[in-house]
Tab-separated table of C-alpha atoms in Angstrom:
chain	number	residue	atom	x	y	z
A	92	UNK	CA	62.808	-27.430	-55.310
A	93	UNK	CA	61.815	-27.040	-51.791
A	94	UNK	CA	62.606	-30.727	-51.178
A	95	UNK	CA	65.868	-30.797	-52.440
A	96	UNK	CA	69.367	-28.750	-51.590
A	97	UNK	CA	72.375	-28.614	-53.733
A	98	UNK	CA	76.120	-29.763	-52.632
A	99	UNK	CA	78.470	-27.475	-54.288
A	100	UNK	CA	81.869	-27.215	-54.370
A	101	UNK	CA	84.669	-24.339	-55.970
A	102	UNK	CA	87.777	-25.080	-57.706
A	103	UNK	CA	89.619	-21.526	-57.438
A	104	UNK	CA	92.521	-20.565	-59.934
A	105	UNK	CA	94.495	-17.502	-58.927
A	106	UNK	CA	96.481	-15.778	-61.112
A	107	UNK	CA	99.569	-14.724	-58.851
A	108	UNK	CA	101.012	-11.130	-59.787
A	109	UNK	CA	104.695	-11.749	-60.052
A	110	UNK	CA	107.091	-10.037	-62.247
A	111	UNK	CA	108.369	-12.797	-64.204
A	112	UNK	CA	106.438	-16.779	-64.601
A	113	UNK	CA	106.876	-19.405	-61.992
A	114	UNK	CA	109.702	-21.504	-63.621
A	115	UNK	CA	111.366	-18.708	-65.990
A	116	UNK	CA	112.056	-15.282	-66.005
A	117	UNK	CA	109.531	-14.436	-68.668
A	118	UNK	CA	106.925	-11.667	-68.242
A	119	UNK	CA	104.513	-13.058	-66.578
A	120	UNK	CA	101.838	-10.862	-67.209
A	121	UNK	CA	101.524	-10.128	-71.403
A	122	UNK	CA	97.746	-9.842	-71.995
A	123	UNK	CA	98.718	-6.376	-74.329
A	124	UNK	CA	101.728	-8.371	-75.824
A	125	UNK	CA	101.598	-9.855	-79.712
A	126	UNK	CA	101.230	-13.567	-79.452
A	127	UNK	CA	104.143	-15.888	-78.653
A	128	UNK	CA	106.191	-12.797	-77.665
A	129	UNK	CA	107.220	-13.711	-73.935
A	130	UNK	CA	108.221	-17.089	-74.365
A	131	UNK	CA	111.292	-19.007	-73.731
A	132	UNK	CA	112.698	-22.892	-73.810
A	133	UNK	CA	111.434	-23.156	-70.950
A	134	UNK	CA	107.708	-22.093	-70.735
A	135	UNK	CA	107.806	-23.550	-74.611
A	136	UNK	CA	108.377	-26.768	-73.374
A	137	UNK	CA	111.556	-27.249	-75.930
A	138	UNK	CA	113.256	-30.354	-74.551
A	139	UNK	CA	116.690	-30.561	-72.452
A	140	UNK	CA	115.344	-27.085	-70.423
A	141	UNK	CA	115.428	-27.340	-66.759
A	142	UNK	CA	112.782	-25.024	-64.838
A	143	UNK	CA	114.151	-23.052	-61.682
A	144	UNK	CA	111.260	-22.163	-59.047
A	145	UNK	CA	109.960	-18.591	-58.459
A	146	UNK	CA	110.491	-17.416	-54.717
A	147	UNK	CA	107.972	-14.474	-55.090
A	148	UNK	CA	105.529	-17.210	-55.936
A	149	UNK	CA	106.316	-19.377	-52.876
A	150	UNK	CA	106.091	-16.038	-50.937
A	151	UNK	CA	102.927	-15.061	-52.029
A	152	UNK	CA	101.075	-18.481	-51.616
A	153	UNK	CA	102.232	-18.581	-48.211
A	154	UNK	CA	100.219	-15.386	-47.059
A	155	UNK	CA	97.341	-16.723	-48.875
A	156	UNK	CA	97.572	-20.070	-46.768
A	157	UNK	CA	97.896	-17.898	-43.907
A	158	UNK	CA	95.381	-15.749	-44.601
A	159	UNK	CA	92.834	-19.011	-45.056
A	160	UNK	CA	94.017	-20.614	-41.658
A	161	UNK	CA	95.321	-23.765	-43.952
A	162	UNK	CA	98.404	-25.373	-43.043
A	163	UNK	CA	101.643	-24.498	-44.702
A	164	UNK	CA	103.634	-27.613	-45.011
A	165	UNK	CA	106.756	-28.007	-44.532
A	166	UNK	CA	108.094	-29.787	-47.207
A	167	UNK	CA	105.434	-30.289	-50.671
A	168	UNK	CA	106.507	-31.836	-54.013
A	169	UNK	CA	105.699	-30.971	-57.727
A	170	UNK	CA	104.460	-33.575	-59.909
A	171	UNK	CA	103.617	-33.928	-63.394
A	172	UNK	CA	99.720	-33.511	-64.798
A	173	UNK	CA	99.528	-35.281	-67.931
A	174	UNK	CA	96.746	-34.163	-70.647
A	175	UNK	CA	96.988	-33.509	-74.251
A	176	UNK	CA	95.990	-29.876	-74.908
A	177	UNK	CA	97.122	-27.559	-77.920
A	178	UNK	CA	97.825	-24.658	-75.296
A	179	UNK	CA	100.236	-27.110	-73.382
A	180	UNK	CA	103.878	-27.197	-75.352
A	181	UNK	CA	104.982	-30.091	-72.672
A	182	UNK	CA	102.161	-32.562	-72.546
A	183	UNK	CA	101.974	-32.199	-69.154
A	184	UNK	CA	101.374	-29.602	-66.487
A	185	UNK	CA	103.879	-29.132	-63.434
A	186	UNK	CA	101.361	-29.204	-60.048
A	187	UNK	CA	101.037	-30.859	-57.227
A	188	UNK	CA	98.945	-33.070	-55.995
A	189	UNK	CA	99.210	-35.353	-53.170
A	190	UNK	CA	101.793	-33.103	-51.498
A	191	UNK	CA	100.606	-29.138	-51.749
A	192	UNK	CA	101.991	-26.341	-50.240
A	193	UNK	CA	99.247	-26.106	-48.025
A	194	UNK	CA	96.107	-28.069	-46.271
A	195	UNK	CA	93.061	-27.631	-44.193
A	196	UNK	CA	92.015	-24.459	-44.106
A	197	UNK	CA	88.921	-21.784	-44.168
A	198	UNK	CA	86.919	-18.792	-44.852
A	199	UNK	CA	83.722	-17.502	-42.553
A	200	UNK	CA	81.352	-16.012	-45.620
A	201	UNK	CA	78.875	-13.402	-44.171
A	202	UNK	CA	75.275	-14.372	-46.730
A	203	UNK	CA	73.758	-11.358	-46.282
A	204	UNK	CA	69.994	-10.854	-45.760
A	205	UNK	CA	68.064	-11.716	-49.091
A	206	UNK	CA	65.498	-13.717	-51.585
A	207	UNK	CA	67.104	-16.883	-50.813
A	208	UNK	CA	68.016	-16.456	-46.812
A	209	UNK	CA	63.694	-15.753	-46.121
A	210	UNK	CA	65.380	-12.309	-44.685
A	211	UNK	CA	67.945	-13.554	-42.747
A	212	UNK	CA	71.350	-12.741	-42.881
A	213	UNK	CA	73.777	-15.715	-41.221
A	214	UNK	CA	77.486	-17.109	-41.656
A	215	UNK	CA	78.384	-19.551	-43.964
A	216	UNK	CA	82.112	-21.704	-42.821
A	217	UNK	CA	83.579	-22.655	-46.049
A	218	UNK	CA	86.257	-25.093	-44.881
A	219	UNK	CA	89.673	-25.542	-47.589
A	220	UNK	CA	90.641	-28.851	-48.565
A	221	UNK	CA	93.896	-28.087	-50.246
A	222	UNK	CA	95.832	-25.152	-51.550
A	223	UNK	CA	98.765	-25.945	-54.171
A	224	UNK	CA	100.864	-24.079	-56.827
A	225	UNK	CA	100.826	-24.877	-60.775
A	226	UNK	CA	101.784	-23.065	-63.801
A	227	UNK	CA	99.122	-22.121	-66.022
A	228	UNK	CA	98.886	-23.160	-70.235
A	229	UNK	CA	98.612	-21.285	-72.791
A	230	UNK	CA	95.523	-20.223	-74.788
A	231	UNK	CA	93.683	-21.344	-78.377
A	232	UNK	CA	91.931	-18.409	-80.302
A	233	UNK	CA	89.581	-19.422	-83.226
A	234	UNK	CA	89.345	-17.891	-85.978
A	235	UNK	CA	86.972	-19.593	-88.081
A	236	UNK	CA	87.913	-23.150	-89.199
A	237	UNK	CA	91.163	-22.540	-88.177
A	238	UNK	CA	92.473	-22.493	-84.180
A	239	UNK	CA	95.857	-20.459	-83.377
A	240	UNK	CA	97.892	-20.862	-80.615
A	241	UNK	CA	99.202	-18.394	-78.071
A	242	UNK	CA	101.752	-19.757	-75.638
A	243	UNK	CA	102.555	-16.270	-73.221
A	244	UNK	CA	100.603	-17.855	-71.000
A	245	UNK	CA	102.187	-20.637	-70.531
A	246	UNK	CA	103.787	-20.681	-66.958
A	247	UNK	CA	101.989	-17.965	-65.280
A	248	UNK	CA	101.981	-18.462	-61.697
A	249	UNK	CA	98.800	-20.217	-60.036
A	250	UNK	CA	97.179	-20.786	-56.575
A	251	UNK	CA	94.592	-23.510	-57.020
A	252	UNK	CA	92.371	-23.761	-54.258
A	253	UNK	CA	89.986	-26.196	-53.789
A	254	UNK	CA	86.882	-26.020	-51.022
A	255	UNK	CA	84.923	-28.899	-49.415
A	256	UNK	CA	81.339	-29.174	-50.439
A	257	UNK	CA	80.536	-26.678	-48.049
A	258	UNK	CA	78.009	-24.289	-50.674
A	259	UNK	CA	74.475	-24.713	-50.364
A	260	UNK	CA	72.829	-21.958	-53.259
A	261	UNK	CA	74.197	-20.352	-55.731
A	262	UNK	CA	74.292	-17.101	-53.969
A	263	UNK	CA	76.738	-18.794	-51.024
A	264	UNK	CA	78.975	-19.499	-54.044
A	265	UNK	CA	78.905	-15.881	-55.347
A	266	UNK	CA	79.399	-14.557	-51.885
A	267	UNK	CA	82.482	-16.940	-51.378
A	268	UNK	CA	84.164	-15.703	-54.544
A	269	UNK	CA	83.466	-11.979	-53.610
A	270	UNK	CA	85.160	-12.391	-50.209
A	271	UNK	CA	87.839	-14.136	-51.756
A	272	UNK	CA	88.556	-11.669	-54.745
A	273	UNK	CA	88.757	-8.844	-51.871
A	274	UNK	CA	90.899	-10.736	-49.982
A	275	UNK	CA	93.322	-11.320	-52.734
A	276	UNK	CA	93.187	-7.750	-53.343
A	277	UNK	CA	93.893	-6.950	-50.226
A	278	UNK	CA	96.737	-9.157	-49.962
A	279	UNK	CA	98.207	-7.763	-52.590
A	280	UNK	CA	99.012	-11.056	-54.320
A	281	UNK	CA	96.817	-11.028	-57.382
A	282	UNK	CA	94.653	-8.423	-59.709
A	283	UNK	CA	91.214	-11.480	-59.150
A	284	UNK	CA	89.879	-9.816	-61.898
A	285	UNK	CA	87.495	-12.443	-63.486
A	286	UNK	CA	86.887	-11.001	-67.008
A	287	UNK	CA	90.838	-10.334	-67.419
A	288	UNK	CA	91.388	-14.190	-66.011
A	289	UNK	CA	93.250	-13.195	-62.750
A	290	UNK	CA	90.919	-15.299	-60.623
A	291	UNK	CA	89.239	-18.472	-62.484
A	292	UNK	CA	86.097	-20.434	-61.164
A	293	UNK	CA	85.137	-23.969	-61.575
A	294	UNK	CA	81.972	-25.177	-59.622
A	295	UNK	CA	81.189	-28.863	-59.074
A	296	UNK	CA	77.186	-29.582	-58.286
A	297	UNK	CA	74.880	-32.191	-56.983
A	298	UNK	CA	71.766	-32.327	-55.401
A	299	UNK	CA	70.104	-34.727	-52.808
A	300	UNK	CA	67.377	-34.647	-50.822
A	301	UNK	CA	67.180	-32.706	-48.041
A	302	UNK	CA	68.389	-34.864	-45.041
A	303	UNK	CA	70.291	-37.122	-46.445
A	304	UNK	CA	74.188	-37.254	-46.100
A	305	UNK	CA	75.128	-38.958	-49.539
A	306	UNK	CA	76.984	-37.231	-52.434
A	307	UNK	CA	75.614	-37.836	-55.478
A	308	UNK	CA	77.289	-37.663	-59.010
A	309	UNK	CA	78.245	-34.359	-59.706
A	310	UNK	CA	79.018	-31.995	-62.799
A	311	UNK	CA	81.281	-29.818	-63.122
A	312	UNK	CA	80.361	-26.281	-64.754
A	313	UNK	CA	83.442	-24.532	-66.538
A	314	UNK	CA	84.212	-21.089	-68.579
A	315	UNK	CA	82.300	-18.806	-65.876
A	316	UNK	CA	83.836	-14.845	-66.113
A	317	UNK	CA	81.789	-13.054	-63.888
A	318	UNK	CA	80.303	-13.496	-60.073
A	319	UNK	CA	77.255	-12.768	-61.735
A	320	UNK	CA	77.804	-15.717	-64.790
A	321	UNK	CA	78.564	-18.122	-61.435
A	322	UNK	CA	75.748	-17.287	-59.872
A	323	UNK	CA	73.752	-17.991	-63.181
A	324	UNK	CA	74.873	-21.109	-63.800
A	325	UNK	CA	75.078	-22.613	-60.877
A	326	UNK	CA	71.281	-21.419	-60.584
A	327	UNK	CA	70.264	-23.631	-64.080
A	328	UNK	CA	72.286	-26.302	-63.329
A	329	UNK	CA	70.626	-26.788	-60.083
A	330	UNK	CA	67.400	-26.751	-61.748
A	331	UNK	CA	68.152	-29.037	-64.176
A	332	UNK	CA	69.170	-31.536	-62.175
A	333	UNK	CA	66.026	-31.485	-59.999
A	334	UNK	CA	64.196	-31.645	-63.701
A	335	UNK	CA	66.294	-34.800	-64.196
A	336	UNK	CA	65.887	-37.039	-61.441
A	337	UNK	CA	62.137	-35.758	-61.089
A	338	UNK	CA	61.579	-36.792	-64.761
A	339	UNK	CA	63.443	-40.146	-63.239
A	340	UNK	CA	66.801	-39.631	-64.999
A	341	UNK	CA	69.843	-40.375	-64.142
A	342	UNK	CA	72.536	-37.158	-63.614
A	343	UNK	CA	75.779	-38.134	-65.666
A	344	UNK	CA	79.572	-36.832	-64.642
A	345	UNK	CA	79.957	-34.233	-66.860
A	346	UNK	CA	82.042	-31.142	-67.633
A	347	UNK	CA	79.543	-28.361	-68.509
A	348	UNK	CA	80.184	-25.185	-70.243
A	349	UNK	CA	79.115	-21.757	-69.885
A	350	UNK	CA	78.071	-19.693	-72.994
A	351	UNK	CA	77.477	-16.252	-71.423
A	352	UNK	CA	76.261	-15.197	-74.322
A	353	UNK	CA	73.289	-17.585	-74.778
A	354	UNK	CA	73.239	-17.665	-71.310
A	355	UNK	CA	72.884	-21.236	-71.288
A	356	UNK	CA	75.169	-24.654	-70.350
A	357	UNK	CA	76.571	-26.850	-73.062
A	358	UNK	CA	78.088	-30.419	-73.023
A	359	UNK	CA	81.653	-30.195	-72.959
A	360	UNK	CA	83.425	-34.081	-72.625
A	361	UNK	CA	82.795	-36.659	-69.591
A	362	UNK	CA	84.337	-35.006	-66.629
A	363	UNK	CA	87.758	-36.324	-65.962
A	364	UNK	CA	89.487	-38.438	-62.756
A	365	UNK	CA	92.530	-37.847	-61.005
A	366	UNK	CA	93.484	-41.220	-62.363
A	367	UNK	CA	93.387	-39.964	-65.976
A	368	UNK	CA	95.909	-37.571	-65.653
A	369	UNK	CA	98.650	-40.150	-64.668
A	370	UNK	CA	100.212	-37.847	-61.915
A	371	UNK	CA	103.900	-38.773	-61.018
A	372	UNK	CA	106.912	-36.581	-59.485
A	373	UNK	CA	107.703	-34.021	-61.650
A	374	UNK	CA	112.388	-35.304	-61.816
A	375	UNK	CA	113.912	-32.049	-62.388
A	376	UNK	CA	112.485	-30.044	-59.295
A	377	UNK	CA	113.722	-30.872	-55.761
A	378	UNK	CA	111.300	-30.555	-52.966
A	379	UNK	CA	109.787	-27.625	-51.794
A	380	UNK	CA	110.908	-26.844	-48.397
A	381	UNK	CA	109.461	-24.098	-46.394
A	382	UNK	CA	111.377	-23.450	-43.340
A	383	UNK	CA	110.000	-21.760	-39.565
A	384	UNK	CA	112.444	-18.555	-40.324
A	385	UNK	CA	111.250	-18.348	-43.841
A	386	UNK	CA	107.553	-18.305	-43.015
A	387	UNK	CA	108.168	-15.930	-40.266
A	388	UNK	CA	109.964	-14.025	-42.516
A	389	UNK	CA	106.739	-14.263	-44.998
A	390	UNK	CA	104.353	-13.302	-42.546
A	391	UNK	CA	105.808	-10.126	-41.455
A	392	UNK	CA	104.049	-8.770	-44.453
A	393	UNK	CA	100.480	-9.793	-43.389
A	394	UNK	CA	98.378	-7.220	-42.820
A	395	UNK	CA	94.822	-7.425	-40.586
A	396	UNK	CA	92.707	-8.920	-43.054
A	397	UNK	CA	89.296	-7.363	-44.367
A	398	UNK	CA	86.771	-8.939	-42.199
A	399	UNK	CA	89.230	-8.380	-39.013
A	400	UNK	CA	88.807	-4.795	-39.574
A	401	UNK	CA	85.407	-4.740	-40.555
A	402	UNK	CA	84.187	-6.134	-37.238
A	403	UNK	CA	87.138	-3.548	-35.375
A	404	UNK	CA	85.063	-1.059	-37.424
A	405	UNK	CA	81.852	-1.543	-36.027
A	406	UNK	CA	83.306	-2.275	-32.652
A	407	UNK	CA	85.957	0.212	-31.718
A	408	UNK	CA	83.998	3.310	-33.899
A	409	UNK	CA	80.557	2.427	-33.236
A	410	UNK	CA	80.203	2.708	-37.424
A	411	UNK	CA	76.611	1.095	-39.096
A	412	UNK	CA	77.553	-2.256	-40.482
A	413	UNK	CA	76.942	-0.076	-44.461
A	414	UNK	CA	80.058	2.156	-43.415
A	415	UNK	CA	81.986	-0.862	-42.096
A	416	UNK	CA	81.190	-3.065	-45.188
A	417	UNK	CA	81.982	-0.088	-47.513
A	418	UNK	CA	85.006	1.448	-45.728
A	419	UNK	CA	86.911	-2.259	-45.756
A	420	UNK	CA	85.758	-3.123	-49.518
A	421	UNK	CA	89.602	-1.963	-50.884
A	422	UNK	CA	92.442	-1.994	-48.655
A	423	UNK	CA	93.669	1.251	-49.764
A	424	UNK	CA	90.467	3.182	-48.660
A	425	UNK	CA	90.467	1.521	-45.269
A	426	UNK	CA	93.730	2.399	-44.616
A	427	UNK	CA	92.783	6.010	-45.936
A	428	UNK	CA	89.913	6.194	-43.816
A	429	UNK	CA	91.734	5.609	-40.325
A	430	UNK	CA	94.791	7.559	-41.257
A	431	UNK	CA	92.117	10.432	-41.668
A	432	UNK	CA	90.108	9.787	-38.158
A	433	UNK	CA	93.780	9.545	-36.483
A	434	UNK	CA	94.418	13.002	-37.263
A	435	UNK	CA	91.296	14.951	-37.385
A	436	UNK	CA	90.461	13.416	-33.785
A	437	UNK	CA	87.407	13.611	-34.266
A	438	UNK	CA	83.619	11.971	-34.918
A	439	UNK	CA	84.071	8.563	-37.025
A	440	UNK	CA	80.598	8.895	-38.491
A	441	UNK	CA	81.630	12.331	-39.985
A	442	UNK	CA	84.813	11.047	-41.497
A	443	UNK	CA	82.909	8.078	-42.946
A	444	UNK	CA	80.188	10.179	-44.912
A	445	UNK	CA	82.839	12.486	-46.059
A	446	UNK	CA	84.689	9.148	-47.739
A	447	UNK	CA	81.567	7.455	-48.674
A	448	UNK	CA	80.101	10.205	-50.223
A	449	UNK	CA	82.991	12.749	-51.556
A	450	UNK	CA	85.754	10.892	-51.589
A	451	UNK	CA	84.098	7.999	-53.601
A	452	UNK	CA	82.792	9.957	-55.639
A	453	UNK	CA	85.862	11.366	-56.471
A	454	UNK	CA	88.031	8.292	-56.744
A	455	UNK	CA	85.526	6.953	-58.900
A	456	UNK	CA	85.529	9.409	-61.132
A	457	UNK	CA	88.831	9.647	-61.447
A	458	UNK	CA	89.551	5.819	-61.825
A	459	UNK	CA	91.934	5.929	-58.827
A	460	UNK	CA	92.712	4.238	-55.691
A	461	UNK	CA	92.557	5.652	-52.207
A	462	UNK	CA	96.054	5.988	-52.284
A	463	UNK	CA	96.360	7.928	-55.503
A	464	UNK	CA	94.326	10.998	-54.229
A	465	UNK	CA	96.503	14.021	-54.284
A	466	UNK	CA	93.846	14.720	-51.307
A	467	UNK	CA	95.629	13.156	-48.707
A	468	UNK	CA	94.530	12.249	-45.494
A	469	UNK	CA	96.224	15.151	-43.785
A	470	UNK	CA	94.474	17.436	-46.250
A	471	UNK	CA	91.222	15.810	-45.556
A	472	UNK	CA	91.339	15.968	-41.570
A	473	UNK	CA	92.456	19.429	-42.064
A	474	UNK	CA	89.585	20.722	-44.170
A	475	UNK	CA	87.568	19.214	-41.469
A	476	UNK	CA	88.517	20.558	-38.913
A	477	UNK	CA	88.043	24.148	-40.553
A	478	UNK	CA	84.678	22.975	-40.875
């Protein structure tokens, strides 16, 4: 394996947390709802309907672009993604494709020390080749020889973003998806909880030898739940494909799919091209225009992201790089943690063993956020400073 390195790339689906779907005002979110209960024309795909865009959605796409240095465009365009599911009413998915909402873009991934690094921790720059918005389908259920339909799904707000072929192991990809999922988090934008499908991972691989510049045919693996099923799969499907070409085969385009509970990949179809699903402009939706005052607007609501304040951490409050990683993992307990050193005026270090230890302990047995503590911050600095 030592002569070979993988090329891998992540096709992101993120589950925005609106109120209501991204072309109707259905529930969006109806995973405890009876089947087929938060539907409408329009999300049913009944014909003469007209969909009407969500601004939430735009909204909350645009701090995610933001937040991933890609572009916001100015003006993007939905089009039409034609395939031939059960779980899609229309026949087609609205998306966009050759005009997204945003472009370009990245994400500095700290790999920290480990097995695969020979001890070294380092920075991996996972650059963004697109960002756009779609509406998700719906969802087939089997039960036995028979396959049921549930259609509440269908028109949930997505963020699809796709990354270069930046990855090199398995455990870059993992680390990528657990920066992202805290970033979403701490955005606010979306629950990117895997098993629940908030945040949805695709992961195209290849392999070449190391030193050359080529990409080779790639698969794509599917159905992945968990960081932890990623990181799996990705790890078997790398070696695999050095077993192949070693063995002097030849490594087909295919979709793959995970069974996590076999814990192995399985065949799905041949992978399919951009030219299969016939894009074209999706008529009854005018262009997407996102103006300077509206993004400003937008904006207002970004907050200093989590690696921003990580590095502040370590820099401004001398804190070990554990506290920092630890103290910036949720939003909610970051924010807890300087509102509490503001007031008790205090050491940092103290404050930071009292959350870490106490306070975590607490929340997690509890099941609460940082926020959700009736021991506020001006409780906690003041039991300190009795102490």
């Amino acid at each position: 394996m030592s002569e070979y390195e993988a090329i891998i790339g992540l096709e992101t689906h993120i589950q925005l947390n609106t109120h209501s779907k991204i072309f109707c005002a259905c529930q969006a979110d109806a995973r405890e709802a009876a089947p087929n209960s938060h539907i409408c024309p329009v999300c049913s795909g009944l014909p003469g309907v007209l969909p009407v865009l969500n601004k939430a959605v735009v909204e909350k796409a645009v701090l995610l672009a933001e937040a991933m240095h890609a572009e916001v465009q100015a003006v993007s365009h939905f089009d039409r993604k034609n395939y031939f599911y059960p779980d899609l009413p229309k026949g087609y998915q609205i998306s966009q494709f050759d005009r997204p909402l945003a472009k370009g873009g990245w994400m500095d991934v700290p790999i920290p020390a480990g097995a695969d690094t020979l001890g070294k921790g380092y920075v991996r720059r996972v650059n963004i080749t697109k960002l756009h918005l779609e509406e998700d389908a719906g969802k087939t259920i089997n039960h036995g020889h028979v396959r049921w339909v549930d259609f509440n799904r269908c028109g949930v707000p997505l963020v699809e973003m796709v990354t270069e072929p930046d990855l090199r192991t398995a455990e870059e990809a993992a680390q990528y998806l657990m920066r992202l999922r805290q970033l979403l988090r701490w955005l606010g934008i979306s629950e990117a909880d895997m098993e629940r499908g908030n945040l949805r991972c695709d992961a195209n691989v290849s392999i070449r030898l190391k030193g050359e510049t080529t990409l080779n045919q790639k698969t794509e693996i599917k159905n992945v739940n968990s960081i932890e099923a990623l990181r799996e799969a990705i790890t078997k499907e790398i070696e695999r494909q050095i077993r192949e070409v070693e063995d002097g085969q030849t490594i087909h385009s295919w979709s793959l799919e995970w069974d996590e509970d076999a814990g192995v990949l399985r065949k799905m179809r041949s992978k399919e091209t951009e030219a299969d699903y016939r894009y074209f402009r999706e008529p009854d939706l005018l262009p997407l225009e996102v103006s300077t005052e509206w993004k400003k607007t937008i904006l207002m609501e970004l907050p200093e992201l989590p690696l921003e304040r990580r590095a502040r951490f370590l820099q401004q409050y001398g804190l070990p790089e554990y506290d920092a990683e630890l103290l910036t993992s949720e939003r909610a307990l970051s924010d807890y943690f300087e509102q509490t050193l503001s007031l008790y005026g205090g050491d940092a270090k103290k404050v930071s063993n009292w959350l870490m230890n106490d306070v975590l302990r607490m929340l997690n047995d509890l099941g609460l956020q940082a926020n959700e503590l009736k021991l506020t911050p001006p409780y906690l600095a003041e039991l300190l400073k009795l102490l």
